[in-house]
Short mmCIF file of C-alpha atoms in Angstrom, two decimals:
data_model
loop_
_atom_site.label_atom_id
_atom_site.label_comp_id
_atom_site.label_asym_id
_atom_site.label_seq_id
_atom_site.Cartn_x
_atom_site.Cartn_y
_atom_site.Cartn_z
CA ALA A 19 76.01 35.32 37.00
CA ARG A 20 78.89 37.41 38.17
CA SER A 21 77.88 40.93 38.30
CA ASN A 22 77.99 42.67 35.30
CA ASP A 23 78.43 38.82 32.89
CA PRO A 24 76.59 39.31 30.48
CA ASN A 25 76.24 35.38 30.57
CA HIS A 26 74.14 32.96 33.26
CA VAL A 27 76.25 29.86 34.04
CA PHE A 28 74.43 27.47 35.74
CA SER A 29 74.81 23.87 37.27
CA VAL A 30 72.14 21.79 35.17
CA SER A 31 71.39 19.80 37.94
CA SER A 32 70.00 22.76 39.96
CA LEU A 33 67.62 23.38 37.08
CA LEU A 34 64.57 22.16 38.68
CA PRO A 35 62.68 23.37 42.19
CA GLY A 36 63.38 21.91 45.04
CA ALA A 37 60.98 19.36 46.55
CA ALA A 38 61.10 21.09 49.89
CA CYS A 39 59.81 24.31 50.76
CA THR A 40 62.64 27.40 51.82
CA ALA A 41 61.58 30.38 53.10
CA SER A 42 62.50 34.46 53.26
CA LYS A 43 61.70 37.55 55.10
CA ALA A 44 60.39 40.87 54.18
CA SER A 45 61.23 43.95 55.67
CA SER A 46 59.84 44.19 59.32
CA ASN A 47 58.29 47.28 59.20
CA SER A 48 55.94 46.33 56.77
CA SER A 49 52.42 44.44 57.01
CA ALA A 50 53.76 41.59 54.92
CA LEU A 51 51.89 38.89 53.62
CA SER A 52 54.28 35.18 52.30
CA VAL A 53 53.61 34.65 48.98
CA VAL A 54 53.97 31.02 47.42
CA HIS A 55 53.18 29.30 44.11
CA ARG A 56 49.59 28.10 44.04
CA HIS A 57 50.81 24.41 42.81
CA GLY A 58 54.86 24.77 44.81
CA PRO A 59 55.67 22.55 47.87
CA CYS A 60 54.76 25.82 50.25
CA SER A 61 51.12 26.02 49.33
CA PRO A 62 48.63 24.99 51.38
CA MET A 63 46.89 23.33 48.85
CA HIS A 64 50.32 21.58 48.50
CA ALA A 65 50.01 20.32 51.63
CA SER A 66 46.64 19.05 51.68
CA GLY A 67 47.13 16.46 48.23
CA ASP A 68 46.70 19.44 45.60
CA ALA A 69 46.03 16.00 43.00
CA GLY A 70 44.84 18.81 40.34
CA ALA A 71 48.42 20.53 39.95
CA PRO A 72 48.48 20.89 35.98
CA SER A 73 50.95 20.04 33.96
CA HIS A 74 53.40 22.87 32.61
CA ALA A 75 51.96 22.78 28.59
CA GLU A 76 48.22 23.41 30.58
CA ILE A 77 49.65 25.91 32.67
CA LEU A 78 50.85 27.87 29.48
CA GLU A 79 47.71 27.00 27.69
CA ARG A 80 46.23 28.31 30.41
CA ASP A 81 48.02 31.49 30.32
CA GLN A 82 47.25 32.19 26.70
CA ALA A 83 43.72 31.98 27.63
CA ARG A 84 44.39 34.79 30.18
CA VAL A 85 46.48 36.58 27.43
CA ASN A 86 43.29 36.48 25.14
CA SER A 87 41.07 37.26 27.67
CA ILE A 88 43.58 40.89 28.84
CA HIS A 89 43.40 41.54 24.90
CA ARG A 90 39.25 41.55 24.52
CA LYS A 91 39.15 43.44 27.65
CA VAL A 92 41.43 46.06 26.05
CA SER A 93 39.92 45.81 22.72
CA ALA A 94 36.26 45.98 24.00
CA ALA A 95 37.39 49.78 25.65
CA GLY A 96 36.29 49.28 29.48
CA GLY A 97 35.07 46.08 29.38
CA ALA A 98 31.50 46.37 29.10
CA SER A 99 29.47 45.04 31.59
CA VAL A 100 27.55 41.30 30.89
CA ILE A 101 24.22 40.12 32.09
CA ASP A 102 23.58 36.42 31.59
CA PRO A 103 20.16 36.34 31.01
CA ALA A 104 19.64 32.76 32.31
CA ARG A 105 21.26 33.28 35.32
CA ALA A 106 19.32 36.07 36.07
CA SER A 107 15.94 34.82 35.73
CA LYS A 108 17.07 31.80 37.50
CA GLN A 109 17.67 34.19 40.76
CA GLY A 110 14.63 36.65 40.13
CA VAL A 111 17.20 39.16 40.32
CA SER A 112 19.01 41.51 37.44
CA LEU A 113 22.82 40.50 38.70
CA PRO A 114 25.25 42.76 37.98
CA ALA A 115 28.52 41.51 35.86
CA GLN A 116 31.53 42.35 35.58
CA ARG A 117 33.89 40.57 32.77
CA GLY A 118 37.51 39.95 34.17
CA ILE A 119 40.24 38.23 33.09
CA SER A 120 41.11 34.57 32.47
CA LEU A 121 42.30 33.41 36.35
CA GLY A 122 44.92 31.13 35.02
CA THR A 123 47.02 28.56 36.83
CA GLY A 124 50.23 30.81 37.00
CA ASN A 125 48.53 32.19 40.36
CA TYR A 126 50.76 33.16 43.40
CA ILE A 127 48.99 32.56 46.68
CA VAL A 128 48.46 34.46 50.11
CA SER A 129 46.72 33.45 53.72
CA VAL A 130 45.03 36.27 54.97
CA GLY A 131 42.36 36.60 58.32
CA LEU A 132 38.85 37.52 57.75
CA GLY A 133 36.26 38.22 60.31
CA THR A 134 36.41 38.30 64.12
CA PRO A 135 37.98 36.34 65.58
CA ALA A 136 39.78 35.79 62.27
CA LYS A 137 40.50 32.82 60.35
CA GLN A 138 43.11 32.05 57.65
CA TYR A 139 41.91 31.87 54.26
CA ALA A 140 44.51 30.69 51.43
CA VAL A 141 43.63 33.49 48.73
CA VAL A 142 45.05 34.07 45.38
CA PHE A 143 46.16 37.69 44.53
CA ASP A 144 46.26 39.57 41.29
CA THR A 145 47.14 42.70 40.18
CA GLY A 146 44.42 42.57 37.24
CA SER A 147 41.23 42.28 38.85
CA ASP A 148 40.04 44.54 41.38
CA LEU A 149 37.34 42.76 43.54
CA SER A 150 38.60 40.67 46.49
CA TRP A 151 36.06 37.72 47.34
CA VAL A 152 35.94 34.56 49.24
CA GLN A 153 33.35 31.71 49.24
CA CYS A 154 30.33 31.59 52.19
CA LYS A 155 27.81 29.82 54.06
CA PRO A 156 25.54 29.53 53.02
CA CYS A 157 26.35 28.13 49.91
CA GLY A 158 24.19 27.08 46.57
CA ASP A 159 26.91 26.29 44.31
CA CYS A 160 30.81 26.35 45.67
CA TYR A 161 33.95 24.34 44.72
CA GLU A 162 35.50 22.77 46.90
CA GLN A 163 38.21 24.74 48.96
CA GLN A 164 41.43 24.77 51.12
CA ASP A 165 39.73 25.67 54.38
CA PRO A 166 36.19 25.96 55.78
CA LEU A 167 34.03 28.06 53.91
CA PHE A 168 33.85 31.62 55.85
CA ASP A 169 30.70 32.14 58.17
CA PRO A 170 29.27 35.14 58.49
CA VAL A 171 27.30 33.93 61.46
CA GLN A 172 30.96 33.27 63.27
CA SER A 173 31.93 36.23 62.37
CA LEU A 174 30.95 39.22 64.89
CA THR A 175 32.08 41.90 63.22
CA TYR A 176 30.49 40.97 59.52
CA ALA A 177 27.76 42.99 57.80
CA THR A 178 26.29 43.17 54.47
CA VAL A 179 26.60 46.13 52.41
CA ALA A 180 23.03 47.95 51.65
CA CYS A 181 22.05 48.38 47.91
CA GLY A 182 22.26 52.09 48.50
CA ALA A 183 25.43 52.28 50.11
CA GLN A 184 28.51 53.92 48.01
CA GLU A 185 30.62 50.76 47.88
CA CYS A 186 27.47 49.43 46.11
CA GLN A 187 27.23 52.02 43.80
CA GLU A 188 30.72 52.22 42.50
CA LEU A 189 30.94 48.77 41.32
CA ASP A 190 31.04 48.36 37.30
CA ALA A 191 27.41 47.43 37.69
CA GLN A 192 25.19 46.37 40.60
CA SER A 193 22.18 45.11 41.29
CA CYS A 194 19.98 44.68 44.76
CA SER A 195 18.02 41.44 46.11
CA SER A 196 14.42 41.58 47.29
CA ASP A 197 16.20 42.43 50.78
CA ASN A 198 18.37 45.13 49.74
CA LYS A 199 21.54 43.21 49.74
CA CYS A 200 24.05 44.72 47.04
CA ARG A 201 24.74 41.78 44.63
CA TYR A 202 27.62 41.40 42.52
CA GLU A 203 29.06 38.60 39.87
CA VAL A 204 32.25 38.69 37.77
CA VAL A 205 32.41 36.50 34.92
CA TYR A 206 36.13 35.72 34.00
CA GLY A 207 37.40 35.75 30.67
CA ASP A 208 37.85 31.80 30.71
CA GLN A 209 34.11 31.72 31.83
CA SER A 210 34.77 31.09 35.61
CA GLN A 211 33.24 33.21 37.85
CA THR A 212 31.91 34.21 41.28
CA ASP A 213 28.43 35.55 42.42
CA GLY A 214 27.25 36.84 46.05
CA ASN A 215 26.86 39.71 48.40
CA LEU A 216 28.86 42.64 48.47
CA VAL A 217 29.91 42.45 52.19
CA ARG A 218 32.26 44.11 55.08
CA ASP A 219 33.99 42.85 57.76
CA THR A 220 37.61 43.05 59.46
CA LEU A 221 40.68 42.01 56.96
CA THR A 222 43.58 40.65 59.33
CA LEU A 223 46.86 40.73 56.63
CA SER A 224 49.22 40.09 60.53
CA PRO A 225 48.26 39.98 64.44
CA SER A 226 48.89 43.99 64.34
CA ASP A 227 47.49 44.71 61.02
CA LYS A 228 43.81 44.96 60.79
CA LEU A 229 41.18 46.47 58.18
CA PRO A 230 37.72 46.94 59.49
CA GLY A 231 35.25 47.25 57.40
CA PHE A 232 36.87 45.93 54.42
CA VAL A 233 34.64 45.49 51.08
CA PHE A 234 34.87 41.85 49.75
CA GLY A 235 32.37 39.78 48.22
CA CYS A 236 30.69 36.70 50.05
CA GLY A 237 30.48 34.09 46.80
CA ASP A 238 27.52 32.26 47.03
CA SER A 239 27.55 30.56 43.46
CA ASN A 240 31.42 30.39 42.47
CA THR A 241 32.50 28.11 39.76
CA GLY A 242 35.34 27.49 36.78
CA LEU A 243 39.03 27.38 37.36
CA PHE A 244 39.52 28.53 40.99
CA GLY A 245 41.44 25.04 42.16
CA HIS A 246 41.07 24.59 45.67
CA ALA A 247 41.68 28.66 46.23
CA ASP A 248 39.29 29.86 48.84
CA GLY A 249 39.16 32.89 46.78
CA LEU A 250 40.66 35.76 45.36
CA LEU A 251 42.38 38.94 46.27
CA GLY A 252 41.84 41.81 44.29
CA LEU A 253 45.16 43.86 43.49
CA GLY A 254 43.98 46.29 41.08
CA ARG A 255 43.71 50.35 40.86
CA GLU A 256 40.20 50.77 40.65
CA LYS A 257 38.21 51.83 44.06
CA VAL A 258 37.38 48.70 45.53
CA SER A 259 40.66 46.74 45.37
CA LEU A 260 42.75 46.45 47.97
CA PRO A 261 45.49 48.78 47.92
CA SER A 262 43.00 51.28 47.62
CA GLN A 263 41.06 50.03 50.84
CA GLY A 264 44.17 50.48 52.63
CA ALA A 265 45.26 53.73 51.39
CA PRO A 266 44.37 55.55 54.45
CA SER A 267 46.28 52.68 56.43
CA TYR A 268 49.64 52.16 54.45
CA GLY A 269 49.37 54.75 51.92
CA PRO A 270 47.89 53.30 48.14
CA GLY A 271 51.25 51.55 47.59
CA PHE A 272 52.12 48.23 47.59
CA THR A 273 55.46 46.01 46.76
CA TYR A 274 55.99 42.35 46.64
CA CYS A 275 58.55 39.81 45.76
CA LEU A 276 58.11 36.27 43.60
CA PRO A 277 59.81 33.50 44.45
CA SER A 278 62.57 31.81 42.02
CA SER A 279 61.10 28.74 42.29
CA SER A 280 57.91 26.93 42.89
CA SER A 281 59.35 25.56 46.25
CA GLY A 282 60.42 29.16 47.39
CA THR A 283 58.06 31.96 49.16
CA GLY A 284 58.27 35.52 48.71
CA TYR A 285 56.17 38.35 50.14
CA LEU A 286 53.61 40.87 49.55
CA SER A 287 53.57 44.03 51.77
CA PHE A 288 51.74 47.07 52.54
CA GLY A 289 53.04 50.06 54.20
CA GLY A 290 56.87 49.44 53.44
CA ALA A 291 59.27 51.37 51.95
CA ALA A 292 60.70 51.02 48.45
CA PRO A 293 63.85 48.82 48.43
CA ALA A 294 66.80 51.14 48.46
CA ASN A 295 68.42 49.71 44.78
CA ALA A 296 64.30 49.67 43.43
CA GLN A 297 64.83 51.70 39.83
CA PHE A 298 61.59 53.37 38.58
CA THR A 299 59.81 53.97 35.73
CA ALA A 300 56.33 55.48 35.16
CA MET A 301 52.88 53.48 35.76
CA VAL A 302 50.73 54.45 33.30
CA THR A 303 46.86 54.88 32.97
CA ASN A 304 45.10 53.66 30.47
CA ARG A 305 40.99 55.16 30.90
CA ASP A 306 39.83 52.43 28.91
CA THR A 307 40.85 49.53 31.40
CA PRO A 308 41.49 51.66 34.44
CA SER A 309 42.35 48.42 36.43
CA PHE A 310 45.03 47.56 35.29
CA TYR A 311 48.81 48.84 35.46
CA TYR A 312 50.54 49.73 32.65
CA LEU A 313 54.19 51.00 32.01
CA ASN A 314 56.24 51.48 28.83
CA LEU A 315 58.94 49.27 28.01
CA VAL A 316 61.06 50.56 24.96
CA GLY A 317 63.64 47.88 24.66
CA ILE A 318 65.77 44.76 25.26
CA LYS A 319 69.29 43.86 25.79
CA VAL A 320 70.62 40.28 25.01
CA GLY A 321 74.03 39.12 26.46
CA GLY A 322 74.81 42.97 27.53
CA ARG A 323 73.76 44.12 23.83
CA ALA A 324 71.03 46.27 22.51
CA VAL A 325 68.40 43.98 20.05
CA LYS A 326 67.72 45.95 17.52
CA ILE A 327 64.22 46.87 17.53
CA PRO A 328 62.41 50.56 16.73
CA THR A 329 60.79 52.04 19.76
CA THR A 330 57.68 53.01 17.77
CA VAL A 331 56.74 48.79 18.04
CA PHE A 332 56.35 48.80 21.70
CA ALA A 333 54.19 52.18 21.57
CA ALA A 334 52.21 50.93 18.55
CA ALA A 335 51.22 47.86 20.04
CA GLY A 336 49.26 49.72 22.55
CA GLY A 337 51.86 49.65 25.87
CA THR A 338 52.56 47.09 28.28
CA VAL A 339 50.73 45.76 31.18
CA ILE A 340 52.19 44.81 34.31
CA ASP A 341 50.41 41.51 35.56
CA SER A 342 51.13 39.07 38.68
CA GLY A 343 48.83 36.26 37.26
CA THR A 344 50.08 36.35 33.59
CA VAL A 345 53.08 33.56 33.50
CA ILE A 346 54.91 34.54 30.31
CA THR A 347 55.73 38.17 29.03
CA ARG A 348 54.35 38.60 25.95
CA LEU A 349 56.01 40.96 23.02
CA PRO A 350 54.77 42.67 20.00
CA PRO A 351 55.91 39.84 17.18
CA ARG A 352 58.67 42.09 15.75
CA ALA A 353 59.98 42.88 18.73
CA TYR A 354 59.50 38.76 20.11
CA SER A 355 60.92 37.76 16.76
CA ALA A 356 64.22 40.21 17.08
CA LEU A 357 64.83 38.74 20.97
CA ARG A 358 64.49 34.87 19.98
CA SER A 359 67.01 35.23 16.97
CA ALA A 360 69.31 36.67 19.26
CA PHE A 361 68.98 34.73 21.88
CA ALA A 362 69.51 31.58 19.80
CA ARG A 363 72.77 33.75 18.14
CA TYR A 364 74.47 32.84 21.50
CA MET A 365 72.64 29.22 22.01
CA GLY A 366 74.65 27.81 19.31
CA GLN A 367 76.05 24.98 21.04
CA TYR A 368 73.27 23.77 22.50
CA LYS A 369 70.73 20.95 21.15
CA ARG A 370 67.49 22.43 20.33
CA ALA A 371 63.97 20.61 22.20
CA PRO A 372 60.56 20.30 20.96
CA LYS A 373 58.32 23.57 21.24
CA LEU A 374 56.53 23.59 24.71
CA SER A 375 53.10 25.12 23.98
CA ILE A 376 53.56 28.92 23.28
CA LEU A 377 57.46 28.17 24.17
CA ASP A 378 59.06 28.02 20.48
CA THR A 379 62.61 28.63 21.29
CA CYS A 380 63.89 25.55 23.46
CA TYR A 381 66.78 23.36 24.47
CA ASP A 382 68.03 20.07 25.48
CA PHE A 383 70.99 20.34 28.45
CA THR A 384 71.09 16.37 28.73
CA GLY A 385 74.94 15.42 29.20
CA HIS A 386 76.12 18.80 30.31
CA LYS A 387 77.12 19.27 33.66
CA THR A 388 76.90 23.19 33.40
CA ALA A 389 75.46 25.47 30.56
CA GLN A 390 75.26 28.92 30.08
CA ILE A 391 72.30 31.37 28.26
CA PRO A 392 72.79 35.22 27.95
CA THR A 393 71.00 37.61 29.97
CA VAL A 394 68.23 39.48 29.08
CA GLU A 395 68.01 42.83 30.01
CA LEU A 396 65.07 44.83 29.64
CA ALA A 397 64.74 48.85 29.74
CA PHE A 398 61.46 51.20 29.97
CA ALA A 399 60.87 54.32 29.83
CA GLY A 400 63.15 56.91 31.89
CA GLY A 401 66.45 54.63 31.58
CA THR A 402 65.10 52.20 34.30
CA THR A 403 66.65 48.47 33.87
CA MET A 404 65.83 45.35 34.83
CA ASN A 405 68.72 42.56 34.19
CA LEU A 406 66.42 39.38 34.26
CA GLU A 407 67.49 36.63 36.81
CA PHE A 408 67.97 32.96 34.98
CA SER A 409 64.50 32.19 36.49
CA GLY A 410 62.99 35.24 34.54
CA VAL A 411 64.80 34.24 31.10
CA LEU A 412 64.27 29.99 30.87
CA TYR A 413 61.04 28.11 31.80
CA VAL A 414 62.12 24.80 32.74
CA ALA A 415 59.75 21.94 31.75
CA ASN A 416 62.56 19.12 32.44
CA VAL A 417 66.76 19.27 31.80
CA SER A 418 65.61 18.06 28.50
CA GLN A 419 63.27 21.45 27.65
CA ALA A 420 64.34 24.60 28.99
CA CYS A 421 62.64 27.35 26.96
CA LEU A 422 63.19 31.17 26.29
CA ALA A 423 60.29 32.52 28.99
CA PHE A 424 58.70 34.81 26.28
CA ALA A 425 56.12 34.66 23.23
CA SER A 426 54.45 36.89 20.83
CA THR A 427 51.54 38.51 21.56
CA GLY A 428 50.72 36.90 18.36
CA ASP A 429 49.61 37.76 14.49
CA ASP A 430 48.64 41.84 15.18
CA THR A 431 46.13 40.92 11.76
CA SER A 432 44.58 37.89 13.46
CA ILE B 30 49.19 45.28 23.83
CA GLY B 31 52.02 43.63 25.76
CA ILE B 32 52.15 42.12 29.26
CA LEU B 33 55.36 42.30 31.67
CA GLY B 34 54.34 38.35 33.29
CA ASN B 35 54.95 36.88 36.76
CA THR B 36 58.37 34.46 35.34
CA GLN B 37 59.96 37.45 34.46
CA GLN B 38 58.83 39.71 38.07
CA LYS B 39 60.76 36.80 40.22
CA THR B 40 62.91 37.70 42.65
CA PHE B 41 62.92 41.25 41.82
CA ALA B 42 60.87 43.33 44.69
CA VAL B 43 58.35 44.80 42.20
CA ALA B 44 56.97 48.31 44.15
CA TYR B 45 53.58 49.70 43.08
CA ASP B 46 54.23 53.37 44.36
CA VAL B 47 50.46 54.93 43.19
CA ALA B 48 51.28 57.97 45.36
CA ASN B 49 53.82 58.64 42.79
CA GLN B 50 52.37 57.47 39.90
CA ARG B 51 55.66 55.19 39.33
CA ILE B 52 56.62 51.62 39.49
CA GLY B 53 60.40 50.47 40.76
CA PHE B 54 61.89 46.93 40.15
CA GLY B 55 64.40 46.35 42.89
CA ALA B 56 67.29 43.18 42.15
CA LYS B 57 67.48 40.39 44.31
CA GLY B 58 64.34 41.56 46.62
CA CYS B 59 62.88 38.44 47.83
CA SER B 60 66.10 37.85 50.15
#
């Protein structure tokens, strides 16, 4: 779109992502990791033949599972700890359990080094959970992953975390094995789970950026929808998260950019200055769900015009969480309904297409050389606005099925 | 609750300024 143009005009032939990987770079004065889509051509899993790439419908269905999981966690006001009696009994130790949110599949991958000498691991990064983990040797129950398992014996700087250590005590729940090792368990909302020892070792973000003594989970029993990822990088707000542990070196913040298509690359950086053109809104804390980053969404514009939504609609819904792992933005029903109607008014010249899973406002651009859609702008407390890129407005399954990339949180009374 | 998902975040530099308790969005952040 041209600057200040209320429409995105695009070539229909460019709707689908390329088959080859393209690169971009982060600012040079930060510790930056390349971010790629888990199932795109830039992913190391793609290079090794990622036969398990899900369909668009599957991605969206799993996205709904993640959202349901977030809602359950919020409803439970703090996410009560859950102990799996069968597992605890089997292993002879009462394992701590922390119910996290569902992983879904719309996740992005970064590559980090662990141990000394450092070996590289491709991990999902997630702003919706805190504990980082990788699969470790020896492993009782590990899924097939991209790289060889992390082997503590091969690292000169590896150490287990003792049960009495502060890091162990600060987990939401913790327990102790018979040899005084701190055991963790995270059960995600889709029943995926990881169990293992809480350990520490050197985390390498770049050749010149190392975090000695980084605390993470050394998973020895991991099952569920992890794909072939080597593990997970937790970027939530609690003390065990990477941003919290890296705060003494980089400050407590971080910045990422997600690429416009699955064939592009973005970055995740620590310690760099915020971009000069950034507009800020308040980061809100909810003490019942302290891992999540909340902000206040207050309005929406379509085609440059404000959609009529009472501002109380957003607040009454319980606020808005920003999440790197949820694919599709969820809006309170009244807000979504108003957005959908406004968007559809601009799209009358295009043929409607069948709904795609949770996306109910879809169009068929077959036969068009170029097309246009209205811009969509999100407004946050304090006057901050996000004028979404084209890729943030339409979810393109194919030329004959491109959908408004928003959904409703669902019936509040359900 | 509402959720701001990753599709809408694409191409923005999303800055988590924890020290100042604010979140920033910079357009065309990947380039």
